[in-house]
Coordinates of C-alpha atoms in Angstrom, one line a residue:
Chain A
M1 CA -23.0 50.7 -67.9
A2 CA -25.6 48.6 -65.9
I3 CA -25.8 44.9 -66.9
S4 CA -29.2 43.9 -68.1
A5 CA -31.1 40.8 -67.0
T6 CA -31.3 39.7 -70.6
S7 CA -27.5 39.8 -71.2
L8 CA -27.0 37.9 -68.0
I9 CA -29.4 35.2 -69.0
N10 CA -27.7 35.0 -72.4
Q11 CA -24.4 34.5 -70.6
V12 CA -26.0 31.8 -68.4
N13 CA -27.3 30.0 -71.5
S14 CA -23.9 30.2 -73.2
V15 CA -22.1 28.7 -70.2
L16 CA -24.7 25.9 -69.8
T17 CA -24.4 25.1 -73.5
Q18 CA -20.7 24.6 -73.1
V19 CA -20.7 22.4 -70.0
T20 CA -23.7 20.3 -70.9
P21 CA -25.1 17.8 -71.8
L22 CA -24.0 15.7 -68.9
A23 CA -24.1 11.9 -68.7
R24 CA -27.9 12.0 -68.3
T25 CA -30.4 14.1 -70.1
V26 CA -32.9 16.2 -68.2
Y27 CA -36.6 16.4 -69.1
L28 CA -39.5 18.3 -67.5
R29 CA -42.3 15.7 -66.9
T30 CA -45.8 17.0 -66.7
V31 CA -48.3 14.5 -65.3
S32 CA -52.0 14.5 -66.0
V33 CA -54.5 12.1 -64.5
S34 CA -58.1 11.5 -65.4
G35 CA -60.7 9.3 -63.8
G36 CA -59.8 7.0 -60.9
D37 CA -60.2 8.3 -57.4
S38 CA -57.1 10.2 -56.3
L39 CA -58.6 10.7 -52.8
I40 CA -58.2 6.9 -52.0
G41 CA -55.2 6.3 -54.3
K42 CA -57.2 4.6 -57.1
V43 CA -55.2 5.4 -60.2
G44 CA -57.2 6.3 -63.3
T45 CA -55.9 6.9 -66.7
S46 CA -52.6 8.7 -66.4
S47 CA -50.3 10.2 -68.9
Y48 CA -47.2 12.3 -68.9
T49 CA -45.2 14.3 -71.4
D50 CA -41.5 14.7 -71.2
T51 CA -40.1 18.0 -72.6
L52 CA -36.4 18.1 -73.3
L53 CA -34.9 21.2 -71.6
S54 CA -32.9 23.5 -73.7
P55 CA -30.4 24.6 -72.7
Q56 CA -29.8 21.6 -70.5
P57 CA -29.2 22.4 -66.8
Y58 CA -26.1 21.7 -64.9
F59 CA -26.5 19.4 -61.9
T60 CA -24.4 17.8 -59.3
R61 CA -25.2 15.3 -56.6
I62 CA -24.8 16.8 -53.2
G63 CA -23.9 13.6 -51.5
R64 CA -22.7 13.6 -47.9
E65 CA -21.8 17.2 -48.0
H66 CA -23.7 19.2 -45.4
V67 CA -25.5 22.2 -47.1
P68 CA -26.6 25.1 -44.9
G69 CA -30.3 25.0 -44.8
G70 CA -30.4 21.3 -44.5
H71 CA -31.0 20.5 -48.2
A72 CA -28.9 17.4 -48.3
D73 CA -30.8 14.2 -47.7
F74 CA -29.6 10.8 -48.8
Y75 CA -29.9 7.1 -48.0
D76 CA -28.9 3.9 -49.8
Y77 CA -31.3 1.1 -50.5
I78 CA -32.0 -2.1 -52.6
D79 CA -34.4 -1.3 -55.4
N80 CA -37.1 -3.6 -56.9
N81 CA -34.5 -5.1 -59.3
G82 CA -32.0 -5.9 -56.5
R83 CA -29.7 -3.1 -57.4
Q84 CA -27.7 -1.1 -54.8
M85 CA -29.0 2.5 -55.2
L86 CA -28.2 5.8 -53.6
R87 CA -31.1 8.2 -53.3
D88 CA -29.7 11.6 -53.0
D89 CA -30.4 15.3 -53.3
Y90 CA -29.2 17.2 -56.3
R91 CA -28.2 20.9 -56.9
F92 CA -29.4 22.0 -60.4
I93 CA -28.7 25.2 -62.2
F94 CA -31.6 26.0 -64.7
S95 CA -31.7 28.8 -67.2
P96 CA -35.0 30.8 -67.1
T97 CA -35.0 30.1 -70.9
S98 CA -35.5 26.4 -70.3
V99 CA -38.0 26.4 -67.4
T100 CA -40.2 29.1 -65.7
R101 CA -40.8 29.6 -62.0
D102 CA -44.4 28.5 -62.5
Q103 CA -43.3 25.3 -64.0
L104 CA -40.8 24.7 -61.2
E105 CA -43.5 25.3 -58.5
N106 CA -46.2 23.3 -60.2
P107 CA -46.6 20.1 -58.1
N108 CA -47.7 18.2 -61.2
N109 CA -44.3 18.8 -62.7
I110 CA -41.3 16.6 -61.8
F111 CA -38.0 16.1 -63.5
A112 CA -36.8 13.0 -65.3
L113 CA -33.1 12.2 -65.7
K114 CA -32.6 9.6 -68.5
D115 CA -29.5 7.7 -69.4
S116 CA -28.7 6.1 -72.7
D117 CA -30.2 2.7 -71.6
G118 CA -33.6 4.3 -70.9
N119 CA -33.2 4.1 -67.1
T120 CA -35.0 7.1 -65.6
E121 CA -34.5 8.8 -62.2
L122 CA -37.4 11.0 -61.1
L123 CA -36.8 14.1 -59.0
R124 CA -39.1 16.6 -57.3
L125 CA -38.4 20.2 -56.3
V126 CA -37.4 20.9 -52.7
D127 CA -36.1 24.5 -52.9
I128 CA -35.4 27.4 -55.3
E129 CA -32.8 30.1 -55.1
A130 CA -33.3 32.7 -57.8
P131 CA -30.8 35.6 -58.2
A132 CA -32.5 38.5 -59.9
V133 CA -31.3 41.6 -61.7
A134 CA -33.6 44.6 -62.2
G135 CA -36.6 42.5 -61.2
S136 CA -35.9 39.6 -63.5
E137 CA -34.7 36.2 -62.3
V138 CA -31.5 35.4 -64.3
L139 CA -31.1 31.7 -63.2
F140 CA -32.6 29.2 -60.9
V141 CA -30.5 27.3 -58.4
C142 CA -32.7 24.4 -57.4
Y143 CA -32.5 21.6 -54.9
L144 CA -34.2 18.4 -56.2
R145 CA -34.8 15.2 -54.3
S146 CA -34.9 11.8 -55.9
V147 CA -38.3 10.2 -55.7
G148 CA -37.5 6.9 -57.4
E149 CA -36.0 5.0 -60.3
V150 CA -37.8 3.6 -63.4
P151 CA -35.7 1.0 -65.1
G152 CA -35.5 1.2 -68.9
A153 CA -35.6 -2.6 -69.2
V154 CA -36.1 -5.6 -66.9
T155 CA -34.4 -8.9 -67.5
I156 CA -36.0 -12.1 -66.1
G157 CA -34.4 -15.5 -66.4
F158 CA -36.1 -18.8 -66.6
S159 CA -35.1 -22.5 -66.6
A160 CA -36.9 -25.5 -68.0
S161 CA -40.2 -23.6 -67.9
T162 CA -43.3 -23.6 -70.0
T163 CA -44.8 -20.7 -68.2
V164 CA -42.8 -17.7 -66.9
A165 CA -44.3 -15.0 -64.7
V166 CA -42.9 -11.7 -65.9
N167 CA -43.1 -9.4 -63.0
H168 CA -41.5 -6.3 -64.6
N169 CA -42.9 -3.6 -62.3
M170 CA -42.6 -0.9 -65.0
N171 CA -46.2 0.3 -64.6
S172 CA -46.9 0.0 -68.4
A173 CA -48.9 -2.2 -70.7
A174 CA -47.0 -0.8 -73.7
I175 CA -44.1 -3.3 -73.4
V176 CA -42.1 -5.3 -75.9
P177 CA -40.6 -8.7 -74.9
F178 CA -37.2 -9.8 -76.3
V179 CA -36.9 -13.5 -75.6
S180 CA -33.6 -15.4 -76.0
D181 CA -32.2 -18.8 -75.1
V182 CA -29.2 -19.5 -72.9
T183 CA -26.8 -18.7 -75.8
G184 CA -28.5 -15.4 -76.4
M185 CA -30.2 -16.4 -79.7
P186 CA -33.8 -15.4 -80.2
L187 CA -36.2 -18.0 -78.8
A188 CA -39.7 -18.6 -80.2
Y189 CA -42.6 -18.6 -77.7
S190 CA -46.2 -19.5 -78.0
D191 CA -47.8 -16.6 -76.1
F192 CA -47.0 -13.4 -74.3
T193 CA -50.0 -12.0 -72.4
I194 CA -50.3 -8.7 -70.5
V195 CA -51.8 -9.4 -67.0
D196 CA -51.7 -5.9 -65.7
L197 CA -49.4 -2.8 -65.8
N198 CA -46.7 -4.6 -63.8
N199 CA -47.1 -8.2 -64.8
A200 CA -47.2 -10.4 -67.9
T201 CA -47.0 -14.1 -68.7
L202 CA -44.7 -15.8 -71.2
T203 CA -45.7 -19.2 -72.4
F204 CA -43.8 -21.9 -74.3
S205 CA -45.2 -25.1 -75.9
I206 CA -42.2 -27.1 -74.5
P207 CA -40.0 -26.4 -71.4
E208 CA -37.4 -23.8 -72.3
S209 CA -34.5 -22.0 -70.6
G210 CA -33.2 -18.5 -71.3
S211 CA -34.2 -15.0 -70.5
V212 CA -36.7 -12.3 -71.4
V213 CA -35.9 -8.7 -71.6
V214 CA -38.9 -6.4 -71.3
K215 CA -38.6 -2.8 -72.5
T216 CA -41.3 -0.1 -72.4
A217 CA -42.4 1.8 -75.5
V218 CA -40.9 4.9 -73.8
T219 CA -37.5 3.3 -73.5
L220 CA -37.7 2.1 -77.1
G221 CA -38.8 5.5 -78.4
A222 CA -41.7 3.7 -79.9
Y223 CA -45.0 4.8 -81.6
V224 CA -48.0 3.3 -79.9
A225 CA -51.5 3.3 -81.3
T226 CA -54.8 1.4 -80.9
F227 CA -56.2 0.1 -84.1
T228 CA -59.0 -1.9 -85.8
T229 CA -58.3 -3.2 -89.3
G230 CA -60.7 -2.3 -92.0
D231 CA -62.0 -4.3 -95.0
P232 CA -59.6 -6.8 -96.5
D233 CA -57.8 -6.0 -99.8
G234 CA -58.2 -8.1 -102.9
N235 CA -55.8 -10.7 -101.6
G236 CA -57.8 -11.2 -98.4
H237 CA -55.2 -9.4 -96.3
Y238 CA -56.0 -6.7 -93.8
E239 CA -53.7 -3.6 -94.0
L240 CA -53.1 -1.1 -91.2
P241 CA -51.3 2.1 -92.4
L242 CA -49.4 3.8 -89.6
N243 CA -47.9 7.3 -89.6
H244 CA -45.3 6.6 -86.9
N245 CA -43.0 9.6 -87.5
L246 CA -40.0 7.7 -86.2
G247 CA -37.7 9.0 -88.9
T248 CA -36.3 5.6 -89.9
T249 CA -37.2 2.6 -92.2
Q250 CA -35.5 0.2 -89.8
I251 CA -38.5 -0.7 -87.7
A252 CA -40.2 -3.6 -86.0
A253 CA -43.6 -4.0 -84.5
C254 CA -45.2 -5.7 -81.5
V255 CA -49.0 -6.1 -81.6
Y256 CA -51.4 -6.9 -78.9
N257 CA -55.0 -7.9 -79.5
N258 CA -57.9 -6.6 -77.3
S259 CA -57.5 -9.6 -75.0
S260 CA -53.9 -8.4 -74.2
H261 CA -52.4 -11.4 -76.0
Q262 CA -49.4 -10.6 -78.2
V263 CA -50.3 -11.3 -81.8
I264 CA -47.1 -13.1 -82.8
Q265 CA -47.8 -14.2 -86.3
Y266 CA -49.5 -11.0 -87.5
G267 CA -48.2 -11.1 -91.1
S268 CA -45.6 -8.4 -91.9
I269 CA -44.6 -4.8 -91.4
A270 CA -43.2 -2.8 -94.3
A271 CA -41.8 0.7 -94.3
V272 CA -43.4 3.0 -96.8
D273 CA -40.9 5.7 -96.0
E274 CA -39.1 6.9 -92.9
D275 CA -42.3 8.1 -91.2
N276 CA -44.9 5.6 -92.5
A277 CA -45.4 1.9 -92.5
I278 CA -48.0 -0.7 -93.3
V279 CA -48.7 -3.6 -91.0
T280 CA -50.5 -6.5 -92.8
F281 CA -52.6 -9.0 -91.0
T282 CA -53.9 -12.3 -92.3
V283 CA -57.1 -12.0 -90.2
S284 CA -59.1 -9.0 -89.0
E285 CA -57.6 -7.7 -85.8
S286 CA -58.0 -4.9 -83.3
G287 CA -55.9 -4.0 -80.4
T288 CA -52.6 -2.0 -79.8
V289 CA -49.6 -1.8 -82.0
I290 CA -46.1 -0.7 -80.9
V291 CA -43.7 0.3 -83.6
Y292 CA -40.1 0.8 -82.6
P293 CA -36.9 1.6 -84.3
Q294 CA -34.4 -1.2 -84.5
Chain B
M1 CA -56.7 -11.5 -48.6
N2 CA -58.0 -9.2 -45.8
T3 CA -59.1 -6.0 -47.4
Q4 CA -60.6 -4.5 -44.3
P5 CA -57.7 -2.1 -43.5
R6 CA -57.9 -0.7 -47.1
N7 CA -61.7 -0.5 -46.9
V8 CA -61.5 1.4 -43.6
R9 CA -59.2 4.0 -45.1
D10 CA -61.2 4.5 -48.2
T11 CA -64.5 4.6 -46.3
W12 CA -63.2 7.2 -43.8
L13 CA -61.8 9.4 -46.6
H14 CA -65.0 9.4 -48.5
F15 CA -67.1 9.9 -45.4
L16 CA -65.3 13.1 -44.7
S17 CA -65.0 14.2 -48.4
D18 CA -68.7 13.5 -49.3
N19 CA -70.0 15.3 -46.2
L20 CA -67.8 18.3 -46.5
P21 CA -68.8 19.9 -49.8
G22 CA -66.5 22.6 -50.9
V23 CA -63.7 21.5 -48.5
V24 CA -60.6 19.8 -49.8
V25 CA -59.8 16.5 -48.1
W26 CA -56.3 15.4 -48.6
N27 CA -54.8 12.0 -47.6
V28 CA -51.2 12.4 -46.5
R29 CA -49.6 9.1 -47.5
R30 CA -46.5 7.7 -49.0
D31 CA -47.5 6.8 -52.6
T32 CA -45.2 4.7 -54.7
N33 CA -47.1 5.7 -57.8
V34 CA -45.3 8.9 -57.7
V35 CA -42.3 6.9 -59.0
M36 CA -44.2 6.2 -62.2
G37 CA -45.4 9.8 -62.3
T38 CA -49.1 8.8 -61.9
V39 CA -49.8 11.2 -59.1
S40 CA -48.2 14.3 -57.8
A41 CA -44.9 13.9 -56.0
S42 CA -46.3 15.9 -53.1
Q43 CA -48.8 13.3 -51.9
A44 CA -46.8 12.8 -48.7
Q45 CA -46.8 16.5 -47.9
L46 CA -49.2 18.5 -45.8
K47 CA -51.6 20.5 -47.9
I48 CA -52.5 24.1 -46.9
N49 CA -56.2 25.0 -47.1
A50 CA -57.3 21.4 -46.7
V51 CA -58.4 18.8 -44.2
N52 CA -55.4 16.5 -44.1
V53 CA -56.0 12.9 -43.0
C54 CA -53.3 10.6 -42.0
F55 CA -53.6 7.0 -40.7
A56 CA -51.2 6.8 -37.9
V57 CA -51.5 3.5 -36.0
D58 CA -53.1 0.2 -37.0
N59 CA -54.2 -2.0 -34.1
F60 CA -55.1 -5.4 -35.3
R61 CA -57.0 -7.5 -32.8
T62 CA -58.9 -10.8 -32.9
H63 CA -62.4 -9.4 -32.9
V64 CA -62.4 -5.6 -33.1
S65 CA -59.5 -3.8 -34.8
S66 CA -58.8 -0.1 -34.8
V67 CA -56.8 2.5 -36.6
V68 CA -55.9 6.0 -35.3
A69 CA -56.8 8.6 -37.9
S70 CA -55.2 12.0 -37.6
I71 CA -57.2 14.9 -38.9
D72 CA -55.1 18.0 -39.5
I73 CA -56.8 21.2 -40.5
A74 CA -54.4 23.7 -42.1
Y75 CA -55.6 27.0 -43.5
D76 CA -53.8 30.3 -44.0
D77 CA -57.1 32.1 -43.1
E78 CA -58.0 31.6 -39.5
L79 CA -61.7 32.4 -40.0
K80 CA -62.0 29.9 -42.8
A81 CA -60.3 27.3 -40.6
V82 CA -62.8 27.9 -37.8
E83 CA -65.6 27.4 -40.2
V84 CA -64.2 24.1 -41.4
V85 CA -63.5 22.9 -37.8
S86 CA -67.2 23.6 -37.0
K87 CA -68.5 21.7 -40.1
L88 CA -66.2 18.7 -39.2
Y89 CA -67.2 18.7 -35.6
T90 CA -70.9 18.7 -36.7
I91 CA -70.6 15.6 -38.9
L92 CA -68.5 13.7 -36.4
Q93 CA -71.0 14.5 -33.6
A94 CA -74.0 13.8 -35.7
A95 CA -73.2 10.1 -36.2
A96 CA -71.0 7.6 -34.4
Y97 CA -70.6 5.2 -37.3
T98 CA -70.8 4.8 -41.1
P99 CA -71.2 1.7 -43.2
L100 CA -67.9 0.1 -44.2
L101 CA -67.7 0.1 -48.0
D102 CA -65.4 -1.6 -50.5
Y103 CA -64.2 0.9 -53.2
S104 CA -62.2 -1.5 -55.3
S105 CA -64.8 -1.4 -58.1
D106 CA -66.3 1.6 -59.7
T107 CA -69.3 1.5 -57.5
P108 CA -68.7 1.2 -53.7
V109 CA -70.1 -2.0 -52.3
S110 CA -71.2 -2.5 -48.7
T111 CA -69.1 -5.1 -46.8
G112 CA -71.8 -5.6 -44.1
G113 CA -69.6 -4.0 -41.5
M114 CA -69.5 -0.6 -39.8
L115 CA -66.8 1.9 -39.0
I116 CA -67.3 3.3 -35.5
W117 CA -65.8 6.2 -33.5
N118 CA -66.5 7.9 -30.2
P119 CA -68.2 11.3 -30.9
N120 CA -67.2 12.4 -27.4
A121 CA -63.5 12.0 -28.3
V122 CA -63.5 14.6 -31.0
N123 CA -61.1 17.3 -29.7
F124 CA -59.3 19.7 -31.9
K125 CA -56.0 20.9 -30.5
P126 CA -53.8 23.7 -31.7
V127 CA -50.6 23.0 -33.5
A128 CA -47.9 25.7 -33.7
D129 CA -47.1 26.6 -37.3
E130 CA -45.8 29.8 -38.8
L131 CA -47.4 29.2 -42.2
A132 CA -50.9 28.2 -41.4
Y133 CA -53.6 28.1 -38.7
R134 CA -53.7 24.5 -37.7
R135 CA -55.9 22.3 -35.6
T136 CA -55.5 18.6 -35.2
C137 CA -57.6 15.7 -33.8
N138 CA -56.7 12.1 -33.4
L139 CA -59.6 9.8 -33.6
T140 CA -59.7 6.0 -33.1
L141 CA -61.8 4.2 -35.7
Q142 CA -63.0 0.7 -34.9
Y143 CA -64.2 -2.1 -37.1
K144 CA -65.0 -5.8 -36.8
T145 CA -62.0 -7.9 -37.8
E146 CA -62.5 -10.1 -40.8
P147 CA -62.1 -13.9 -40.1
V148 CA -58.7 -15.1 -41.2
P149 CA -59.0 -17.8 -43.9
G150 CA -57.3 -21.1 -43.4
L151 CA -53.5 -20.6 -43.1
S152 CA -51.1 -22.9 -44.8
Q153 CA -49.2 -25.1 -42.4
P154 CA -45.5 -25.9 -42.5
A155 CA -44.8 -29.3 -44.1
S156 CA -44.3 -32.0 -41.4

């Protein structure tokens, strides 16, 4: 009896489900850009969505093995954070259930490999081999090339400083700083200001020593929203209800006003339930709020 | 900071793009923004059915600097490519210069300088390629060098 493409795909899915997930989780990243001027490299407003692939693909690093067809390409380098990195080609096995050929061949799609610390490696497609049965592709053997790393968090130390230049290079303004002293205890600061997508400034009222860990909202799995508080309640407080859908009551918030300064003493955040919270301000505010699970 | 090299690239790309309606102008360049997913990962690749522009060699001199711009026309339809070559040749022959503009803000601003090329040096040569009909031209673009602001001196 002839084997159908559908039964082969089901077998592929079954095998992949048994051998995955691997150490890193694979997402399909679709990028969209609006505004700016792509002709001259002026970035407009960009956004991307990461779709978790199911079943997860199986992948291996090709390394120094020579692959017929010249797919293997690698070199080692020092990244922006001073880490020794190996940029390499990978061989992936995708199920047609998790990704289509159109998605693979779309140049606006790349793949993101994420580890548990939020570090992300981005890969682009180099080649596809697709065995087919009765006219249907039953799996995709793809060669992907690393195009760069995005750290999940950046740590910057400082010593006896009142102003710290936080050059995090994570291309995001939705960031949360975690400042600690030399013993690792939380350290109060007077101001944290977003300068641009890759830089911020941390300010103390007196010289301090310690470190600041900057994490992006993506790394934290946070909810991000712009807001403007409405009329005050009877107690003169300004409440901001948020439907964050994070599925937990253990949350914290980081708030920036429209001047990109972090609103440090904003009042309080209280969980209504696992998906909703209320942030209370003592004065009327507008800006961006980042709610993240603790 | 000397922004002339960036202005030269932006001006040249827009000169071609704005004067070739209906034609895709593609800047082949290594773009680190691809790391953050802000642009397609394929920015550094040649685009078929487009006029590909690559800036090959920068020659910085005291008074007049230059950059060699490579224009690579790649089309899978030969007749369409011939049409595009003809349009490109026409605009490059019609003028030998274009005002140098600063595109850092939303509206381009004149820098007071000019971008100059030799219209008699426009030659499209064939490139062997199995996938597309290709013609390439290397053109030297010249511009007046910006004065260098006072340099910091080593401590005595």
